[in-house]
GROMACS .gro file of C-alpha atoms in nm:
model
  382
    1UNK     CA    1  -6.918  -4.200   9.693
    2UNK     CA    2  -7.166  -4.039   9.491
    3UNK     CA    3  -7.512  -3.805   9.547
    4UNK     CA    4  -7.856  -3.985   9.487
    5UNK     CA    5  -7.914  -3.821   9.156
    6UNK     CA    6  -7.676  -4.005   8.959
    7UNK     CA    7  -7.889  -4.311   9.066
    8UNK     CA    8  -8.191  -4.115   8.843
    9UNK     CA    9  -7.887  -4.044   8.559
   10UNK     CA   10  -7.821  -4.405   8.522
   11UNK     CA   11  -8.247  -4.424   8.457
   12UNK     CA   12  -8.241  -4.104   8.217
   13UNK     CA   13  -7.961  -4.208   7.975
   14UNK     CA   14  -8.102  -4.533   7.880
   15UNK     CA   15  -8.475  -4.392   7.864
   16UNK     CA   16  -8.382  -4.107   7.610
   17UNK     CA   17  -8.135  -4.322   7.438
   18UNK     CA   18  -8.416  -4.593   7.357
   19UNK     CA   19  -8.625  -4.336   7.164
   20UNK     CA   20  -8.390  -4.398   6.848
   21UNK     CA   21  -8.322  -4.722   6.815
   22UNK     CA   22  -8.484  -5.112   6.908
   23UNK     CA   23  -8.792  -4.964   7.116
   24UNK     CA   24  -8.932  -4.736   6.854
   25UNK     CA   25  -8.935  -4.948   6.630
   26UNK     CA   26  -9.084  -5.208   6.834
   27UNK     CA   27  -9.398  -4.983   6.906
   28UNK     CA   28  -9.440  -4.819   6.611
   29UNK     CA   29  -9.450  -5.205   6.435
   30UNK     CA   30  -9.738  -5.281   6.696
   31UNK     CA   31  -9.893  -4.915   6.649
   32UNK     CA   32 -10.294  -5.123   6.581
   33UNK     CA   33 -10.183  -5.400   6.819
   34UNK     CA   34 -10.278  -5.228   7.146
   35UNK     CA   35  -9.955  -5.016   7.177
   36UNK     CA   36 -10.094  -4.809   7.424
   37UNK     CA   37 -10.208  -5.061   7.660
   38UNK     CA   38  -9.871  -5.216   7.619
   39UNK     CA   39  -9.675  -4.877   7.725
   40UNK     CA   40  -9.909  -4.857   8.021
   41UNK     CA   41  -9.829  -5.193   8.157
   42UNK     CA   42  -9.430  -5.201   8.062
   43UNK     CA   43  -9.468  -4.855   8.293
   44UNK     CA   44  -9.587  -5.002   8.566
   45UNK     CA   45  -9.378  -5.317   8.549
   46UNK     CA   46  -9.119  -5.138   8.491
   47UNK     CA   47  -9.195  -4.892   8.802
   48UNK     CA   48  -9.249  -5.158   9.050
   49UNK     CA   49  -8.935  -5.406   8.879
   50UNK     CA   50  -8.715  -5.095   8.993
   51UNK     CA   51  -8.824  -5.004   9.294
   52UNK     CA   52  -8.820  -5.372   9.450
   53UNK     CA   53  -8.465  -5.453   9.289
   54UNK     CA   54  -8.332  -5.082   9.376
   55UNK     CA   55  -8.489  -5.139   9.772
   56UNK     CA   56  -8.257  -5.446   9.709
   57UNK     CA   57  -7.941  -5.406   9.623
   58UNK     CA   58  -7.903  -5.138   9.821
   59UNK     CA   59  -7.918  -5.386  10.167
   60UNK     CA   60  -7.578  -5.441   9.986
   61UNK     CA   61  -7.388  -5.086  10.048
   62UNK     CA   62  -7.108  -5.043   9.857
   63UNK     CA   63  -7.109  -5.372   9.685
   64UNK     CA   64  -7.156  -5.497   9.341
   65UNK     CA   65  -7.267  -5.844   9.195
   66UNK     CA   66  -6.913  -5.997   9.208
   67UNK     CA   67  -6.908  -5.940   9.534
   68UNK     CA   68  -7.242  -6.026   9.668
   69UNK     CA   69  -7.229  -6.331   9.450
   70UNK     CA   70  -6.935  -6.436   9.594
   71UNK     CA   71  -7.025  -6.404   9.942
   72UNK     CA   72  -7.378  -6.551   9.967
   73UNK     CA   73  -7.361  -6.787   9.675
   74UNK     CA   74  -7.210  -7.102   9.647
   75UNK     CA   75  -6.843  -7.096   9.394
   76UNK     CA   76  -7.045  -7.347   9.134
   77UNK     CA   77  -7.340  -7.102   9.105
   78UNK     CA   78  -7.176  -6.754   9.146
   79UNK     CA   79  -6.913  -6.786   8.863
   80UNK     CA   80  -7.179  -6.949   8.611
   81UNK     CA   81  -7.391  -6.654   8.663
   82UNK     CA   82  -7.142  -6.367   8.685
   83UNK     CA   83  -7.043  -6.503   8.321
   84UNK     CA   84  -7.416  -6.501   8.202
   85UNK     CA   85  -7.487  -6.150   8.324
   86UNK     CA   86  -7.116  -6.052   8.179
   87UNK     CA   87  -7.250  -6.162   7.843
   88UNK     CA   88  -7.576  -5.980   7.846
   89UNK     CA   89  -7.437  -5.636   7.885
   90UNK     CA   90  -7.133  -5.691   7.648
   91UNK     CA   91  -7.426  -5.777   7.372
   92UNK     CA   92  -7.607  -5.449   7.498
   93UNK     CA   93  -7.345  -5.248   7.409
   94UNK     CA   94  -7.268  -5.450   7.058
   95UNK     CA   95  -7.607  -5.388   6.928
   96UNK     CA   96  -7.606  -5.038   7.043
   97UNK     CA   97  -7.270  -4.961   6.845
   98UNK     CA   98  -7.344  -5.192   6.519
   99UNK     CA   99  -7.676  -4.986   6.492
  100UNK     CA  100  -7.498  -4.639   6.565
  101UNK     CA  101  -7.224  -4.741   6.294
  102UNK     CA  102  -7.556  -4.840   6.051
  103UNK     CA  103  -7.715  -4.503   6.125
  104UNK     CA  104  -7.379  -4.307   6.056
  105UNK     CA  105  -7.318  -4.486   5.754
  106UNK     CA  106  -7.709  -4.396   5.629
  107UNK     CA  107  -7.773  -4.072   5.729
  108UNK     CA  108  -7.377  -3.888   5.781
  109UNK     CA  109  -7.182  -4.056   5.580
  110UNK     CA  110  -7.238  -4.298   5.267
  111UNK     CA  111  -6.912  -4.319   5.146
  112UNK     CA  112  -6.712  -4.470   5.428
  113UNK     CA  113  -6.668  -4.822   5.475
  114UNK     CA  114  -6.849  -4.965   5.863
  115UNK     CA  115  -6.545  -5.100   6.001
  116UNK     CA  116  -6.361  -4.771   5.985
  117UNK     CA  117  -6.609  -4.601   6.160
  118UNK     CA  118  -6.647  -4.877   6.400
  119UNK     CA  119  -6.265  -4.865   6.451
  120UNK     CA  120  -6.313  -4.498   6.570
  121UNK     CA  121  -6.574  -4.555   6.816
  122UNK     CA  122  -6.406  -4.821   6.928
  123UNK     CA  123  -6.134  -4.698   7.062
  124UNK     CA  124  -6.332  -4.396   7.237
  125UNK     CA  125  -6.546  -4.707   7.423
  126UNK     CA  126  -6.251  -4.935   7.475
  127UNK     CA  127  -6.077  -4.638   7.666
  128UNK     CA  128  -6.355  -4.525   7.882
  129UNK     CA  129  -6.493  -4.842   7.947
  130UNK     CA  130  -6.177  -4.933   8.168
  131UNK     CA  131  -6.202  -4.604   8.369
  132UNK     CA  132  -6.362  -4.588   8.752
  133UNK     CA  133  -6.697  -4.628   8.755
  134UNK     CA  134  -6.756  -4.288   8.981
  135UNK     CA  135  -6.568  -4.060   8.668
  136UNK     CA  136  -6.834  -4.283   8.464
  137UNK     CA  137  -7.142  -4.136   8.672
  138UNK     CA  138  -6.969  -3.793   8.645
  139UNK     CA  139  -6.940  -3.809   8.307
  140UNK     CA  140  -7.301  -3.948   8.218
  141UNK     CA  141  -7.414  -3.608   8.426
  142UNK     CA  142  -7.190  -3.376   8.190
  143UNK     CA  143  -7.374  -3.535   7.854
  144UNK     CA  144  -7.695  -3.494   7.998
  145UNK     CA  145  -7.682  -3.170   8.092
  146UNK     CA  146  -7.507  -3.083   7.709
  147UNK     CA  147  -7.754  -3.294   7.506
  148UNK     CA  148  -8.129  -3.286   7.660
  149UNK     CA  149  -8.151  -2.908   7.598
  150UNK     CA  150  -8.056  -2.974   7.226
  151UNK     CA  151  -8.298  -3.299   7.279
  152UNK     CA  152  -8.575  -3.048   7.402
  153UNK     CA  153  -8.533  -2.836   7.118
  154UNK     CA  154  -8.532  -3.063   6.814
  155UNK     CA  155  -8.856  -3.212   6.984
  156UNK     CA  156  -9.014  -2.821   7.011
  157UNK     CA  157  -8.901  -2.809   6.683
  158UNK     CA  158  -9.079  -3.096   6.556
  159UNK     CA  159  -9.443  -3.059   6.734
  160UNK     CA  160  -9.464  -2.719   6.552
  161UNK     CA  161  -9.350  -2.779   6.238
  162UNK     CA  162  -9.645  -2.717   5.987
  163UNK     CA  163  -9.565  -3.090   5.850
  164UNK     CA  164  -9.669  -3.243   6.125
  165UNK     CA  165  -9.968  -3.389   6.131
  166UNK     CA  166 -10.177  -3.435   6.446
  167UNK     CA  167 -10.453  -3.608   6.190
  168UNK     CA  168 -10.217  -3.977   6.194
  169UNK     CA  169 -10.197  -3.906   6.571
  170UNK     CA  170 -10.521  -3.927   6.640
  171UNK     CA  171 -10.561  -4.221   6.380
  172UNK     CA  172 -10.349  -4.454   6.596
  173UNK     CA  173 -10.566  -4.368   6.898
  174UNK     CA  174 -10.816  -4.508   6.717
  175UNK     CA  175 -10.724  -4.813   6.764
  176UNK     CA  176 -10.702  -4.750   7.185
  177UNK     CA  177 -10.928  -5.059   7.295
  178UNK     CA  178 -10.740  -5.318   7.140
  179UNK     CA  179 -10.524  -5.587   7.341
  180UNK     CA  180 -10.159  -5.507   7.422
  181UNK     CA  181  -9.918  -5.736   7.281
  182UNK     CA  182  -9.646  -5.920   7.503
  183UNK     CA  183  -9.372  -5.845   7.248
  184UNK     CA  184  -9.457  -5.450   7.288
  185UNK     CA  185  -9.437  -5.521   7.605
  186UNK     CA  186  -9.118  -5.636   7.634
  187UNK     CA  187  -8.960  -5.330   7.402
  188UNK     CA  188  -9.115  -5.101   7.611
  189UNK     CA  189  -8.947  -5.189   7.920
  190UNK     CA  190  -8.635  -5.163   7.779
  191UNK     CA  191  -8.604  -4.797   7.785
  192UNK     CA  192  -8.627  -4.846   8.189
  193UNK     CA  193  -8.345  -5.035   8.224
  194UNK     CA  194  -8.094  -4.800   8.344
  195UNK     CA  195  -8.158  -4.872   8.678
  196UNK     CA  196  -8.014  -5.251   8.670
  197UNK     CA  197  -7.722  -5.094   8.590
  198UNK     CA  198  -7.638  -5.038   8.961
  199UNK     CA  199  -7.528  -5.421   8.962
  200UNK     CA  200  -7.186  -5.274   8.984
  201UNK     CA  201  -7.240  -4.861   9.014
  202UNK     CA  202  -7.407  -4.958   9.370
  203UNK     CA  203  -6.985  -4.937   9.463
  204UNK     CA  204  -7.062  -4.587   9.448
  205UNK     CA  205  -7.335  -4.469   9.613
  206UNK     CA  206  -7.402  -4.470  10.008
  207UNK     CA  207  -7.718  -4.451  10.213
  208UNK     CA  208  -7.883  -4.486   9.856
  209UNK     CA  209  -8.239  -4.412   9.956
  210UNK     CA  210  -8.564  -4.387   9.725
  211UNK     CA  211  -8.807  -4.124   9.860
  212UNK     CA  212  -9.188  -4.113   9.687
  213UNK     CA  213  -9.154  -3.800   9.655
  214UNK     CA  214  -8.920  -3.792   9.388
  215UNK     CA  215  -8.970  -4.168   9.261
  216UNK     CA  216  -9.318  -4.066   9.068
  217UNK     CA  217  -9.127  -3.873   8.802
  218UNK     CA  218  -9.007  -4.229   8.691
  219UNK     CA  219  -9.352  -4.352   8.547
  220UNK     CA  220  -9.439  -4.040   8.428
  221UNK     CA  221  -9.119  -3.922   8.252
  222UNK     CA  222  -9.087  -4.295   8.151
  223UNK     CA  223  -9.484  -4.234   7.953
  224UNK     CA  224  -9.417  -3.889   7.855
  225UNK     CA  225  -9.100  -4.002   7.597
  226UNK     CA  226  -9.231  -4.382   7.524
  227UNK     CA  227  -9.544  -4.105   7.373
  228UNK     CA  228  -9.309  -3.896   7.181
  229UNK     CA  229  -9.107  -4.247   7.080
  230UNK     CA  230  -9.408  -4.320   6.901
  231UNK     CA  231  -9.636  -3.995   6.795
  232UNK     CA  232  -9.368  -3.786   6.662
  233UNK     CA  233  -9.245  -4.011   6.327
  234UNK     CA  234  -9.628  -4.106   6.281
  235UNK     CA  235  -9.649  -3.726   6.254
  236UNK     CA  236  -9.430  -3.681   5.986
  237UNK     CA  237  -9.466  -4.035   5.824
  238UNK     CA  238  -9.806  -4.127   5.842
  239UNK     CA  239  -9.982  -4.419   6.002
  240UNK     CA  240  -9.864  -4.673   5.735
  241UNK     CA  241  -9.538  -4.472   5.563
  242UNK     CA  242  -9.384  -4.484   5.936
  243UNK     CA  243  -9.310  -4.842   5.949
  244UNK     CA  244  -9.116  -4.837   5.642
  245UNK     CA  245  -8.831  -4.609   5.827
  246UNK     CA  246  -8.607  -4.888   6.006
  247UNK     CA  247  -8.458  -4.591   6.222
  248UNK     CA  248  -8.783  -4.367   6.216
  249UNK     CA  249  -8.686  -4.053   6.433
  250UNK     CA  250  -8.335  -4.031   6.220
  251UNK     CA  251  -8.608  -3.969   5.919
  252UNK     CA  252  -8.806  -3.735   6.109
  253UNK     CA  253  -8.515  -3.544   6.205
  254UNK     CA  254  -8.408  -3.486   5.864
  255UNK     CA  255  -8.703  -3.360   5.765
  256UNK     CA  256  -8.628  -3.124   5.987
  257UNK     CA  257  -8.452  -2.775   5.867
  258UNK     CA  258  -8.280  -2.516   6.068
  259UNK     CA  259  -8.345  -2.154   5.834
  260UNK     CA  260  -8.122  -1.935   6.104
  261UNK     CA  261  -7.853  -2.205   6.188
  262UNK     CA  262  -7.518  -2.249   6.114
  263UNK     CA  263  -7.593  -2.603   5.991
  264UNK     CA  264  -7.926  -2.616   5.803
  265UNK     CA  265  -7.983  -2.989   5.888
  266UNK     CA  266  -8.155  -3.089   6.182
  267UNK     CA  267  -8.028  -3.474   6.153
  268UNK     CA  268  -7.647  -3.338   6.223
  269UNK     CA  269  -7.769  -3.182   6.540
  270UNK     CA  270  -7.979  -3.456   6.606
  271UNK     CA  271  -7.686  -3.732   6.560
  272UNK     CA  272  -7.407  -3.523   6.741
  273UNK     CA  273  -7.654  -3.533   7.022
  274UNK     CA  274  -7.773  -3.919   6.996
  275UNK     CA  275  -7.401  -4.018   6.916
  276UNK     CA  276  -7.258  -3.824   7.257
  277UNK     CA  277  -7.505  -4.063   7.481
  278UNK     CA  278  -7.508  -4.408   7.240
  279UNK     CA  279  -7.120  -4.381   7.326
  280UNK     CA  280  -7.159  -4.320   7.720
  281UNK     CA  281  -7.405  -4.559   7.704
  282UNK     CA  282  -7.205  -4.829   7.541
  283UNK     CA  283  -6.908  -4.771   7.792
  284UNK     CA  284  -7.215  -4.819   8.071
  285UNK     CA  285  -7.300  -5.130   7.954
  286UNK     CA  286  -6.926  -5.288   7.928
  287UNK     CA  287  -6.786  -5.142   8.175
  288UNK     CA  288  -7.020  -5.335   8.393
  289UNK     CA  289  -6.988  -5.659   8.171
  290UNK     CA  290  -6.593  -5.590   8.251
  291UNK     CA  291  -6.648  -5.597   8.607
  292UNK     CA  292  -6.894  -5.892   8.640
  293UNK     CA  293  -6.660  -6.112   8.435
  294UNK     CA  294  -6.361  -5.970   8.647
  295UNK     CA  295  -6.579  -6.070   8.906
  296UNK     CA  296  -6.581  -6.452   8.821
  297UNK     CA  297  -6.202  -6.440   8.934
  298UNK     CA  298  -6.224  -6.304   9.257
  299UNK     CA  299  -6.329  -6.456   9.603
  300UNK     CA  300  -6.526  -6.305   9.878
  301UNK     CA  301  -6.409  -5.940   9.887
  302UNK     CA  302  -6.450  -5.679  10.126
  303UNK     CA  303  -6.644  -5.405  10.102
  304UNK     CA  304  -6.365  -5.126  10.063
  305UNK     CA  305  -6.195  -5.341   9.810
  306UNK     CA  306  -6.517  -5.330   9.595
  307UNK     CA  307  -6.536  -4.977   9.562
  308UNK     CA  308  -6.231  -4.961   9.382
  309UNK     CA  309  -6.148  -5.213   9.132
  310UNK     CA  310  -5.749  -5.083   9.111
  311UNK     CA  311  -5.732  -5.182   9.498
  312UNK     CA  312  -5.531  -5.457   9.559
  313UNK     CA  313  -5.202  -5.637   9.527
  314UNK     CA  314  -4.976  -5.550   9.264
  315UNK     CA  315  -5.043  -5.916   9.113
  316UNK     CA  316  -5.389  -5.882   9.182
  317UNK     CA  317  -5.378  -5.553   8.954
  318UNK     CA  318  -5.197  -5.737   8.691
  319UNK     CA  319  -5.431  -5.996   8.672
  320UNK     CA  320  -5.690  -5.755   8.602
  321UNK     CA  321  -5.566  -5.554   8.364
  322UNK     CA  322  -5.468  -5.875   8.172
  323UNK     CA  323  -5.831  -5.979   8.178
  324UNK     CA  324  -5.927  -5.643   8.085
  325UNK     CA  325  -5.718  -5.615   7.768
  326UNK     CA  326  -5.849  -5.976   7.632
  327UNK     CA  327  -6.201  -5.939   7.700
  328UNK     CA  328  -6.193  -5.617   7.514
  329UNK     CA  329  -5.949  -5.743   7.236
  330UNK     CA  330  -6.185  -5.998   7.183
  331UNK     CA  331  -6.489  -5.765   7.143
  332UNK     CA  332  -6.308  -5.555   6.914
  333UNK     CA  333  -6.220  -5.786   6.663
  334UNK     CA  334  -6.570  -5.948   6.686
  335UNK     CA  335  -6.749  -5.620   6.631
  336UNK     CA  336  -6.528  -5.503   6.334
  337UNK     CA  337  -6.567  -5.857   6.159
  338UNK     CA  338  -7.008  -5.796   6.249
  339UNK     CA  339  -6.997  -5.472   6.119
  340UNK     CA  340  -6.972  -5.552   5.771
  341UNK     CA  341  -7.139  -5.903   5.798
  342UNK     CA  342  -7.488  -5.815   5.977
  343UNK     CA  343  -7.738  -5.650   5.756
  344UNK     CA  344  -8.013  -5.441   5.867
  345UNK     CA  345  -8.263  -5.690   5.906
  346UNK     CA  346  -8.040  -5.969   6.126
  347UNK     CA  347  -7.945  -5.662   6.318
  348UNK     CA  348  -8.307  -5.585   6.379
  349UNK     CA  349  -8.364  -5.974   6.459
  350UNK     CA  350  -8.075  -6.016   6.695
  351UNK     CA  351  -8.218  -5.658   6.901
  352UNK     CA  352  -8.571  -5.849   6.892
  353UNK     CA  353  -8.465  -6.163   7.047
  354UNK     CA  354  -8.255  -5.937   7.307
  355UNK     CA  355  -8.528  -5.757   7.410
  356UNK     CA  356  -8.723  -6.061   7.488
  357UNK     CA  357  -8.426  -6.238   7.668
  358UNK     CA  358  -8.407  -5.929   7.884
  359UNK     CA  359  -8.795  -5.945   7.998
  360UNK     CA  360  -8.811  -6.238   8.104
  361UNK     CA  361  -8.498  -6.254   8.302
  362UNK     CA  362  -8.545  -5.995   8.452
  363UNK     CA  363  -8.777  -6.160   8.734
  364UNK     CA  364  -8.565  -6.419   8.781
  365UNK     CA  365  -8.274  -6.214   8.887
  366UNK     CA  366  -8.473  -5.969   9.161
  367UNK     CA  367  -8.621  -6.336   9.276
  368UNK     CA  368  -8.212  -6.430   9.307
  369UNK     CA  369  -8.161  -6.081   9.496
  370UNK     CA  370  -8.497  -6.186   9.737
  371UNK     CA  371  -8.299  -6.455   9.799
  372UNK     CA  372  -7.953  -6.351   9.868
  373UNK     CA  373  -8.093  -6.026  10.100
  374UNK     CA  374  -8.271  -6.312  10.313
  375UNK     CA  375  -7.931  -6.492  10.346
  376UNK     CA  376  -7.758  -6.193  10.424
  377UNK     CA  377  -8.013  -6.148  10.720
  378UNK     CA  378  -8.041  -6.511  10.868
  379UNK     CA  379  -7.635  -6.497  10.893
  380UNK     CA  380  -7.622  -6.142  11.055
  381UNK     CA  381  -7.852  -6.313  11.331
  382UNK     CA  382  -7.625  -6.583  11.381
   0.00000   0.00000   0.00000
């Protein structure tokens, strides 16, 4: 079992890893559209989305979707939803890694083909994605506490560099009283998804508790870099050069210099630090689409088998490794045939039609949870 702060890691990693990829772009597309309004209401979705499904699952101790499925559901409707929410992480993770591979290819290297690179990270996720999800949480607290001081740095860095210019800041709040936009809505919220994440890594914790006192810096942290998402690359780009820059704050970053560095390029800093937690990340995301689709194999487990996934018989053990090593064979060969078949703008697509998917499933499934907590009650009475 695990300390309540890793439950607030799980949030931070996929908030600061959002600022580079789908959500930026998102905003900074709806920057006249009522972006603001839309960051204030994805916050407070967002806030209150988390804190009912969090008070949920944790009625569950030590148990996961697989198993809570199995228990309270019937066979015909746990299975066909394990698979679903199986599916939904393991395309998290894809579009995470095709768009890492796009950015290396752009900004670090030219010259290498995609599904070299993709080979290499592959193998790094493949690996780590199979591990315990406790040396998962440890390891998401080790990058964190390497990258966000370089993070808070390059972001120093950039609010006082003469070039940037506060004059296309204030330009975009200009446009403050118009109406927020679903769509931003939706791409904001993303970057608070972190937390859903404990639809397996609630195996780990115990007596998981959220205290007020510590649950405000969610909304506000959540504001604070959603801001920065947005206002730094309109900085440095302008109000209308900005949307031209697919993957805006890898731009702003090499615009950046370092004159009393080793490495005179902020954008290798930048991408060391981006690439350590778009990796963790991906092993997040299917390590818990492993484990859900593991789950659709399983029957009603109990609660000290779920902690462990290795537990078991020795056929049991087989079983899952076998299911392990063709659901990630499979992935594999599908992301090294995408990487050189997706161009930037169906990768962009594909993320936009994610992100919508993900809104608006997301209140069906704490509606599911509603329901499954009130089962689990009427048949502890009985």
């Amino acid at each position: 079992m695990v300390s309540r702060r890793y439950y607030y890691y799980l949030f931070m990693i996929s908030m600061v890893i959002n600022i580079i990829n789908l959500v930026p772009r998102v905003l900074i597309l709806t920057r006249f559209d009522g972006v603001f309004w839309s960051i204030l209401l994805a916050v407070a979705y967002c806030t209150l989305t988390m804190y009912i499904f969090t008070r949920l699952i944790i009625q569950f101790e030590g148990q996961g979707f697989p198993e809570i499925f199995n228990t309270y559901l019937p066979r015909a409707a746990a299975t066909p939803l394990l698979i679903l929410y199986s599916i939904f992480w393991f395309i998290a993770g894809c579009i995470l890694l095709l768009s890492f591979v796009d950015i290396t290819i752009r900004f670090i290297s030219p010259d290498i083909r995609g599904r070299a690179v993709m080979t290499g990270f592959l193998i790094l996720v493949v690996g780590a994605s199979r591990i315990k999800a406790t040396s998962i949480l440890y390891a998401i607290e080790t990058v964190l506490m390497l990258c966000l001081p370089a993070m808070v740095f390059i972001l120093v860095k950039a609010l006082i560099n003469p070039a940037f210019n506060w004059d296309s800041v204030l330009q975009v709040f200009t446009y403050l009283w118009t109406k927020p936009k679903l769509v931003t809505v939706a791409g904001a919220s993303f970057a608070f998804t972190g937390y859903v994440n404990l639809a397996i890594f609630n195996r780990s914790f115990q007596n998981l508790k959220l205290e007020l006192r510590h649950f405000w810096l969610v909304p506000v942290s959540g504001l604070l870099i959603l801001l920065v998402a947005l206002l730094v690359p309109i900085g440095y780009h302008g109000t209308i050069g900005v949307e031209d820059h697919v993957y805006s704050w890898f731009s702003t970053a090499d615009s950046l210099r370092m004159e009393t560095f080793v490495v005179e390029r902020v954008v290798y800093l930048f991408y060391i630090t981006y690439l350590s937690m778009s990796l963790v990340t991906v092993v997040i995301y299917w390590h818990v689409g492993l484990e859900l689709f593991k789950g659709c194999f399983n029957g009603k487990e109990s609660k000290g088998e779920s902690e462990d996934g290795e537990k078991g018989t020795g056929k049991k053990t087989r079983k899952s490794r076998w299911i392990q090593a063709v659901i990630l064979f499979t992935l594999s060969a599908i992301m090294i045939y995408l990487v050189e078949e997706l161009n930037q703008v169906q990768l962009a697509q594909a993320g936009q039609w994610f992100l919508n998917f993900r809104f608006f499933s997301e209140m069906p499934l704490i509606l599911l949870l509603i329901l499954l907590v009130w089962k689990k009650r009427r048949s502890a009475r009985r």
